[in-house]
N, C-alpha and C. Protein backbone atom coordinates (compact mmCIF):
# COMPACT_ATOMS: atom_id res chain seq x y z
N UNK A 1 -2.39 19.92 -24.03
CA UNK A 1 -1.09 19.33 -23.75
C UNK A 1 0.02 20.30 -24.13
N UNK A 2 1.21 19.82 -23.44
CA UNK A 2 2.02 21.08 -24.08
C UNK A 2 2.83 20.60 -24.95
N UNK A 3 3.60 21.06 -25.32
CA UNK A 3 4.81 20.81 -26.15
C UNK A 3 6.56 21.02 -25.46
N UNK A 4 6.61 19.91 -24.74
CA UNK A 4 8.03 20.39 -24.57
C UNK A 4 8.67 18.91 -25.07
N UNK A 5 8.69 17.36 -24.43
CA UNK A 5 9.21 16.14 -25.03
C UNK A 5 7.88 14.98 -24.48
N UNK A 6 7.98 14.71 -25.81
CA UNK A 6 6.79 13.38 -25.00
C UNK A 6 7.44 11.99 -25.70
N UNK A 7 7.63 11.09 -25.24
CA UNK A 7 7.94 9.28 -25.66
C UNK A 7 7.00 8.78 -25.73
N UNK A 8 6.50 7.84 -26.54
CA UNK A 8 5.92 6.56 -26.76
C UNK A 8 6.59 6.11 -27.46
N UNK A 9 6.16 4.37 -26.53
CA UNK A 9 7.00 3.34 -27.65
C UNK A 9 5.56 2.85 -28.78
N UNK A 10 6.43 1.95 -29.54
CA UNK A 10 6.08 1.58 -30.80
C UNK A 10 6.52 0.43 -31.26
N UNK A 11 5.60 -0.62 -32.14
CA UNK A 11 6.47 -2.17 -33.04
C UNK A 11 6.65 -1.34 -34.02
N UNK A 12 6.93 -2.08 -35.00
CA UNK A 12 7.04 -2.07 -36.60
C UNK A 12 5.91 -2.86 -37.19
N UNK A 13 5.20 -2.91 -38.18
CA UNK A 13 3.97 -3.48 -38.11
C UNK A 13 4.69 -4.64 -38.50
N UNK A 14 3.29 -5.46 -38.91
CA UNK A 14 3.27 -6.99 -38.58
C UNK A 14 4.48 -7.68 -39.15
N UNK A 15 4.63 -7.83 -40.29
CA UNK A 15 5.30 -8.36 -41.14
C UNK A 15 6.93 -8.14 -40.46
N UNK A 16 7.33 -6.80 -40.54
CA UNK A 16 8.60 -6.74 -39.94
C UNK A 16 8.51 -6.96 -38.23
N UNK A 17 7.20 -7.19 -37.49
CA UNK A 17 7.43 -7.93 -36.25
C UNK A 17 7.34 -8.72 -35.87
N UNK A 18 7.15 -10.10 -36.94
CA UNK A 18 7.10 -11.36 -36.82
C UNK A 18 8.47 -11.78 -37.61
N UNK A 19 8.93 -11.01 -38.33
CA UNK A 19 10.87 -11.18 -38.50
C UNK A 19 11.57 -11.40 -37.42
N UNK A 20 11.84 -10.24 -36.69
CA UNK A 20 12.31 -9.35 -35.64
C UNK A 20 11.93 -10.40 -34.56
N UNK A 21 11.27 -10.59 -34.26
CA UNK A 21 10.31 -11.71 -32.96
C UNK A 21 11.02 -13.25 -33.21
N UNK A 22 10.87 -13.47 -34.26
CA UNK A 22 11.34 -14.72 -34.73
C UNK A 22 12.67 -14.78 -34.31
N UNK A 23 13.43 -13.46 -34.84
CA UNK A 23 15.25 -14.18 -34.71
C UNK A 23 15.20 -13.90 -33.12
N UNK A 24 14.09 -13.08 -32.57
CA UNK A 24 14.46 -13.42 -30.63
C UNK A 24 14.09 -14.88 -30.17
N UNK A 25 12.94 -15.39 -30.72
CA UNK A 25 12.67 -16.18 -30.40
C UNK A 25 13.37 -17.91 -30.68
N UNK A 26 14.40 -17.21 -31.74
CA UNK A 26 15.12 -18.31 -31.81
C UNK A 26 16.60 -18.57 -31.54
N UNK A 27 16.79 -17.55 -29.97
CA UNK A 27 17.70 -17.47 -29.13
C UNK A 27 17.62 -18.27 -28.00
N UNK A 28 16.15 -18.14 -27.59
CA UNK A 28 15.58 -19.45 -26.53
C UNK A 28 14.98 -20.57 -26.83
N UNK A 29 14.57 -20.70 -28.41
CA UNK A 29 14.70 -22.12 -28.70
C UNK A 29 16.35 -22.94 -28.90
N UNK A 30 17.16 -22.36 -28.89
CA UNK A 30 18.13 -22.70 -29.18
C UNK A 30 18.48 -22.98 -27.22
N UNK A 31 18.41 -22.11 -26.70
CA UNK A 31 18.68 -22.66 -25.10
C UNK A 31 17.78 -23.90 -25.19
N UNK A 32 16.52 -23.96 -25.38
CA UNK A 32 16.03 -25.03 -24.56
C UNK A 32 16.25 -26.67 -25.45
N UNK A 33 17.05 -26.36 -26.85
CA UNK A 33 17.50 -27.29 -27.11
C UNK A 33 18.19 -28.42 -26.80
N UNK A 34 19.51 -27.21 -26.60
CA UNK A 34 20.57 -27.58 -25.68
C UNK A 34 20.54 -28.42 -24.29
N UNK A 35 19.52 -27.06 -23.65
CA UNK A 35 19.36 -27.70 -22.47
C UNK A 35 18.73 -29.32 -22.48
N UNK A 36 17.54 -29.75 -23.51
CA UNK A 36 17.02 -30.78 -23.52
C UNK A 36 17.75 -31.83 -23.98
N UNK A 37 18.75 -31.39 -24.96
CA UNK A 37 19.46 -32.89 -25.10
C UNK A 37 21.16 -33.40 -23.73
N UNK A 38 21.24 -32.13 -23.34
CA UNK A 38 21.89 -32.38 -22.30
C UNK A 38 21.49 -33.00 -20.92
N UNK A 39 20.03 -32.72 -20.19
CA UNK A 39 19.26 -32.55 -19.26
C UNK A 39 20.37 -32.37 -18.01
N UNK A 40 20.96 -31.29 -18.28
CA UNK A 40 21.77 -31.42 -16.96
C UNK A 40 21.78 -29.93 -17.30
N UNK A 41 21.93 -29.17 -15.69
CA UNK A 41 21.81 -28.00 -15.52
C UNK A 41 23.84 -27.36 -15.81
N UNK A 42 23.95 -26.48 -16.82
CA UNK A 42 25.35 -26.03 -17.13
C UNK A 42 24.69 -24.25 -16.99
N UNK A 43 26.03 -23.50 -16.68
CA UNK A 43 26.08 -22.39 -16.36
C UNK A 43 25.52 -21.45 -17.27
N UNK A 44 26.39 -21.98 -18.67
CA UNK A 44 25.74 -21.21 -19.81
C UNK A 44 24.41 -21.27 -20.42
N UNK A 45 23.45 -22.38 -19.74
CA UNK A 45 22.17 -21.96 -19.85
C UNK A 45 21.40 -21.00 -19.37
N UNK A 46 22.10 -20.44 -18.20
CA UNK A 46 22.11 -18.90 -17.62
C UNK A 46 22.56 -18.39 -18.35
N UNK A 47 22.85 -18.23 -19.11
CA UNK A 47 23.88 -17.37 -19.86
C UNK A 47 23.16 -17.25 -21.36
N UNK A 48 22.64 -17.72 -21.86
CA UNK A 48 21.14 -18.23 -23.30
C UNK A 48 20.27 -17.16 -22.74
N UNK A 49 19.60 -17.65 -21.28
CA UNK A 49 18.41 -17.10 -20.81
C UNK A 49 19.24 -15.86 -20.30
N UNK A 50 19.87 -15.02 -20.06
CA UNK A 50 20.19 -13.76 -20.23
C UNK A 50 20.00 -12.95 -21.48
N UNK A 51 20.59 -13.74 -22.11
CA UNK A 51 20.62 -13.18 -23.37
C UNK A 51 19.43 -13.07 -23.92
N UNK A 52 18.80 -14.10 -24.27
CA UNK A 52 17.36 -13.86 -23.89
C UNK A 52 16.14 -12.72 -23.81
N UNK A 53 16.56 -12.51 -22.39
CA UNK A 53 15.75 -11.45 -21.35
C UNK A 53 16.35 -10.33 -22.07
N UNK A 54 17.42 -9.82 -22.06
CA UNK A 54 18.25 -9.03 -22.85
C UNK A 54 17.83 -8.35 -23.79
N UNK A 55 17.70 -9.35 -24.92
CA UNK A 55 17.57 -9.05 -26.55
C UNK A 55 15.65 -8.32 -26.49
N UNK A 56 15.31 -9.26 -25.80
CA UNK A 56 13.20 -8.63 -25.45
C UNK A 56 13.48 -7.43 -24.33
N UNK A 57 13.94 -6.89 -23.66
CA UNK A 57 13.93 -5.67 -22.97
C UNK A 57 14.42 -4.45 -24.20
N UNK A 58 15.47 -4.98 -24.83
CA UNK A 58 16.15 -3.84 -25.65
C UNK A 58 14.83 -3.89 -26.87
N UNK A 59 14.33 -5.07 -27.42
CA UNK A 59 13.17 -4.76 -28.69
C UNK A 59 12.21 -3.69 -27.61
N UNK A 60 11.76 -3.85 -26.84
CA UNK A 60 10.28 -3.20 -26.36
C UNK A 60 11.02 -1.62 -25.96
N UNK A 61 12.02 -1.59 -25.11
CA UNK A 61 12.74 -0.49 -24.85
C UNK A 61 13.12 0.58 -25.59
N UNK A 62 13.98 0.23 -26.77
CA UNK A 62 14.50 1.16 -27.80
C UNK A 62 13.51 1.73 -28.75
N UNK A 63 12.69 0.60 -29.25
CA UNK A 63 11.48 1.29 -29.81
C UNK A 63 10.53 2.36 -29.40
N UNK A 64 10.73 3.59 -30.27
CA UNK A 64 9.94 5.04 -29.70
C UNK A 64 10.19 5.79 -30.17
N UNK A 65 9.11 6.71 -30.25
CA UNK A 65 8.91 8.41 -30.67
C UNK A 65 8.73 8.95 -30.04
N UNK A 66 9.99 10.30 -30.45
CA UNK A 66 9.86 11.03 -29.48
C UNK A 66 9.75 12.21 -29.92
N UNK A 67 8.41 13.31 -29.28
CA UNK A 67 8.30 14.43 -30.04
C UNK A 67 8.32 15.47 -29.00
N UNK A 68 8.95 16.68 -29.97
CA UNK A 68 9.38 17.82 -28.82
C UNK A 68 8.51 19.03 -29.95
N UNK A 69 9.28 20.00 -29.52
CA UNK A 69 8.74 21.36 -30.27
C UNK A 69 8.29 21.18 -31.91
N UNK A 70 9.94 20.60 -32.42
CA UNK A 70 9.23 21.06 -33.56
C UNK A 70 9.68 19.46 -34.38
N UNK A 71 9.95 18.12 -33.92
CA UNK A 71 10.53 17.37 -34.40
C UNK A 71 9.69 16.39 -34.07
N UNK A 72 9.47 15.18 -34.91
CA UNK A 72 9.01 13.71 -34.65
C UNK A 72 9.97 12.58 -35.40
N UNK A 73 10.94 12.21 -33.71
CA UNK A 73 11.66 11.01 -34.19
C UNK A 73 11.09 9.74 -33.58
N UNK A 74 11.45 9.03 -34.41
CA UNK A 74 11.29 7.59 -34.41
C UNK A 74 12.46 6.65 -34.17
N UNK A 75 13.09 6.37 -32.91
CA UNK A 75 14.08 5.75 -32.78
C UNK A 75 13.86 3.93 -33.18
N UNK A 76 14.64 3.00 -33.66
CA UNK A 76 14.60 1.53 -33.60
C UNK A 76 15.97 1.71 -32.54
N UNK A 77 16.28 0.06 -32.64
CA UNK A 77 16.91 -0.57 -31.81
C UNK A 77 18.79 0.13 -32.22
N UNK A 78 18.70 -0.71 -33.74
CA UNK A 78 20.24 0.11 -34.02
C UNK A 78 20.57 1.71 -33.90
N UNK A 79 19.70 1.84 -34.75
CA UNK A 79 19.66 3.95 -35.32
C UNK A 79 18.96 4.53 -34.37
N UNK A 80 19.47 5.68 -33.67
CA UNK A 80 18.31 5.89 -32.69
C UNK A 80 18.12 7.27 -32.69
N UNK A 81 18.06 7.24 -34.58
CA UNK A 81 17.62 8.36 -35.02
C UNK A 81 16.85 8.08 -36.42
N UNK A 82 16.35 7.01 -36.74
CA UNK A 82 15.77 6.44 -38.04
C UNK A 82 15.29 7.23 -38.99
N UNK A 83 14.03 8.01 -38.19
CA UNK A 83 13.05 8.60 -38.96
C UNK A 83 13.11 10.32 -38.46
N UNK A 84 13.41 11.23 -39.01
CA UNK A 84 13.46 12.78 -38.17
C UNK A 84 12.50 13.32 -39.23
N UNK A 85 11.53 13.35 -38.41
CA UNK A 85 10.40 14.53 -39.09
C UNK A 85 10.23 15.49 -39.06
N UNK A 86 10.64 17.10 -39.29
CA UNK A 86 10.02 18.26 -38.73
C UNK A 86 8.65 18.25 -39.12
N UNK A 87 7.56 18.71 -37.80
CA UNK A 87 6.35 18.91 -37.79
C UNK A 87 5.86 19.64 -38.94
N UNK A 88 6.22 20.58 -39.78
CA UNK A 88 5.78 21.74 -40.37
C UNK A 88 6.54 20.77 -41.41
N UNK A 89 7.03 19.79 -42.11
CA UNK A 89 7.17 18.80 -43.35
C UNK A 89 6.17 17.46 -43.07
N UNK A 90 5.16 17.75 -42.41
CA UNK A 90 4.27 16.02 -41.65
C UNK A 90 3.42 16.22 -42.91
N UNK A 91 3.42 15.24 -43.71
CA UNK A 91 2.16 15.11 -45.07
C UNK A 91 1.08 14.46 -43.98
N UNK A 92 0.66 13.53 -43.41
CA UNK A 92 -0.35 13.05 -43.02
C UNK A 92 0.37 12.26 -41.57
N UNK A 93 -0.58 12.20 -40.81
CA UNK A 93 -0.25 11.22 -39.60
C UNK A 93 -1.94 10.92 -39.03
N UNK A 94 -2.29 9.45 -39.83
CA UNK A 94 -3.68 9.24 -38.96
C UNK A 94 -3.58 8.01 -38.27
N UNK A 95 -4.59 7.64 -38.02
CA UNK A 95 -4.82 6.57 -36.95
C UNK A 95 -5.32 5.43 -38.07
N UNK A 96 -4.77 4.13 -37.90
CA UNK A 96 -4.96 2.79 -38.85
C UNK A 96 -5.58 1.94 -37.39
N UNK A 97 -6.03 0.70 -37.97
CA UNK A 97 -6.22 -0.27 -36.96
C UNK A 97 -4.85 -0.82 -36.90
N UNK A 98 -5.04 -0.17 -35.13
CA UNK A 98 -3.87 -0.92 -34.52
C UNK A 98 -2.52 -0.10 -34.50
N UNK A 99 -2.59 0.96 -34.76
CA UNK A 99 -1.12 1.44 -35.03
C UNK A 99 -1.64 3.18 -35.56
N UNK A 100 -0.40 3.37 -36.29
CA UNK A 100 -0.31 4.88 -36.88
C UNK A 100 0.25 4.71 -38.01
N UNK A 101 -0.34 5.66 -39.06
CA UNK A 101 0.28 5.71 -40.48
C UNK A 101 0.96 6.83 -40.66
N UNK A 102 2.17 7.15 -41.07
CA UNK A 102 2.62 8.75 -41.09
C UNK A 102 3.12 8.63 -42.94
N UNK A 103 3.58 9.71 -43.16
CA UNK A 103 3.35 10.40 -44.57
C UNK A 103 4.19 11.05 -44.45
N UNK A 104 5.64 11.02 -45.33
CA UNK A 104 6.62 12.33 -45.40
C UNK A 104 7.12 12.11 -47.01
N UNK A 105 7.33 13.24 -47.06
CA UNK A 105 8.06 13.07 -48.60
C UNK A 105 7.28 12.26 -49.85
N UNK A 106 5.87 12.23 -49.29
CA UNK A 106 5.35 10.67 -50.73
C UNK A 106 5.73 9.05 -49.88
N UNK A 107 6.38 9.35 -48.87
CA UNK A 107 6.82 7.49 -48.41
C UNK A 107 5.65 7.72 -47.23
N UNK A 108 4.84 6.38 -47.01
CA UNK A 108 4.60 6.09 -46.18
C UNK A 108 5.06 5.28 -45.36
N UNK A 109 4.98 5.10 -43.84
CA UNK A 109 5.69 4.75 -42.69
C UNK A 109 4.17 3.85 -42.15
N UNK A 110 4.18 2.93 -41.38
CA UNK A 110 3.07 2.22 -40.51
C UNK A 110 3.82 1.83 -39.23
N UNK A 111 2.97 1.92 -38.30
CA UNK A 111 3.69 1.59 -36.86
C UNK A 111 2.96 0.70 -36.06
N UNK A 112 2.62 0.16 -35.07
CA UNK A 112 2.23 -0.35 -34.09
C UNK A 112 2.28 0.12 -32.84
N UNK A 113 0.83 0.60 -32.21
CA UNK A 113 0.90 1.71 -31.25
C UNK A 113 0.03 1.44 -30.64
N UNK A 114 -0.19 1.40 -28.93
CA UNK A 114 -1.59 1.54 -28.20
C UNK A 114 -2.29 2.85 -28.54
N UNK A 115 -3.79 2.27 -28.85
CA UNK A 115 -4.42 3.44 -28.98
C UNK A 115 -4.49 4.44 -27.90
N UNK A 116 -3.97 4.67 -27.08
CA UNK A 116 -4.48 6.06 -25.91
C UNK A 116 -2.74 6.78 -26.40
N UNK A 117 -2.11 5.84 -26.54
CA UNK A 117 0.00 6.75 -27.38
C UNK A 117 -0.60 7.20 -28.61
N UNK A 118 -1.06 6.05 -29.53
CA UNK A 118 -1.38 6.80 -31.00
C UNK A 118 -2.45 8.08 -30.93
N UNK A 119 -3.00 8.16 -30.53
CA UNK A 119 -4.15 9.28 -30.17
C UNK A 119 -3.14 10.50 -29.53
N UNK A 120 -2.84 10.18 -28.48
CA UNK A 120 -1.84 11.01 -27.64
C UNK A 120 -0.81 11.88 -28.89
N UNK A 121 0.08 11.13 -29.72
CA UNK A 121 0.87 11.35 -30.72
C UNK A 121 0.02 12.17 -31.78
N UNK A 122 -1.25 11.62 -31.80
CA UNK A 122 -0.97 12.42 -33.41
C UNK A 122 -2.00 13.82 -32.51
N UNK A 123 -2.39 13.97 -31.74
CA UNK A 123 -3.12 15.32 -31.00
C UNK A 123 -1.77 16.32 -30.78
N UNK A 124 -0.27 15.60 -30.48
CA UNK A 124 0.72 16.25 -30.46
C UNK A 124 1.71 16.77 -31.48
N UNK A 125 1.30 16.04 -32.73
CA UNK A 125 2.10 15.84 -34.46
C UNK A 125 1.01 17.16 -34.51
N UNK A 126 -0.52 17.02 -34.62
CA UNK A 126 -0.95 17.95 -35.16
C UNK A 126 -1.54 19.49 -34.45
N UNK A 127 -1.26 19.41 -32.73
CA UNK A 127 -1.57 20.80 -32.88
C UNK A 127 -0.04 21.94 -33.35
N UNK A 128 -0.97 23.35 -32.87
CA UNK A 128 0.03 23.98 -33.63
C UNK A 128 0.69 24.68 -31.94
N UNK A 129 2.03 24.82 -32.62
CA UNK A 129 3.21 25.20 -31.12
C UNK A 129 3.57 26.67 -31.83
């Protein structure tokens, strides 16, 4: 493979993605509240379910690493610069069930990753450029 920019996305493991999931998910319980004690169709229930669709395109979307020559970032949703790794400071990056563990500085990091990205990623964290 080469090295010039590669993306994969990524969750946050479990714990912080059943947070995160929750406050989306309780954007459309809140529509279908509404909607149920009203039972009448109003505009701004289009307007819930946008928001909605919205808030789950930007979680799955923004989430990702992206590695080039000599860098491994980790963008989230707000910062979309969270985590900046130079390759040649990587303490460890292996494969966990279900995800990726990375290692900088003594902190460890855990992610949530399809295995053929996590594989992909760390064949690209660890050869040498």
């Amino acid at each position: 493979m080469d090295n010039d920019k590669h993306t994969f996305k990524y969750q946050p493991m479990l714990a912080s993605s059943v947070i995160v999931w929750s406050w989306t998910l309780l954007v459309l319980m809140a529509g279908i509240i509404v909607w149920l004690e009203l039972l009448k169709f109003k505009w701004w229930f289009l307007l819930i379910a946008a928001v909605f669709v919205a808030l789950v395109a930007v979680q799955i979307s923004l989430r990702r690493v992206t590695i080039n020559h000599n860098l491994i970032i980790f963008s989230t949703v707000l910062n979309h610069s969270w985590l900046v790794i130079p390759r040649d400071q990587l303490e460890l990056i292996a494969p966990i069930r279900g995800g990726l563990k990375v290692q900088i500085d003594g902190n460890q990091y855990h992610f949530l990753m399809r295995k053929k990205a996590r594989n992909a990623l760390i064949e690209l964290a660890t050869s040498h450029y």
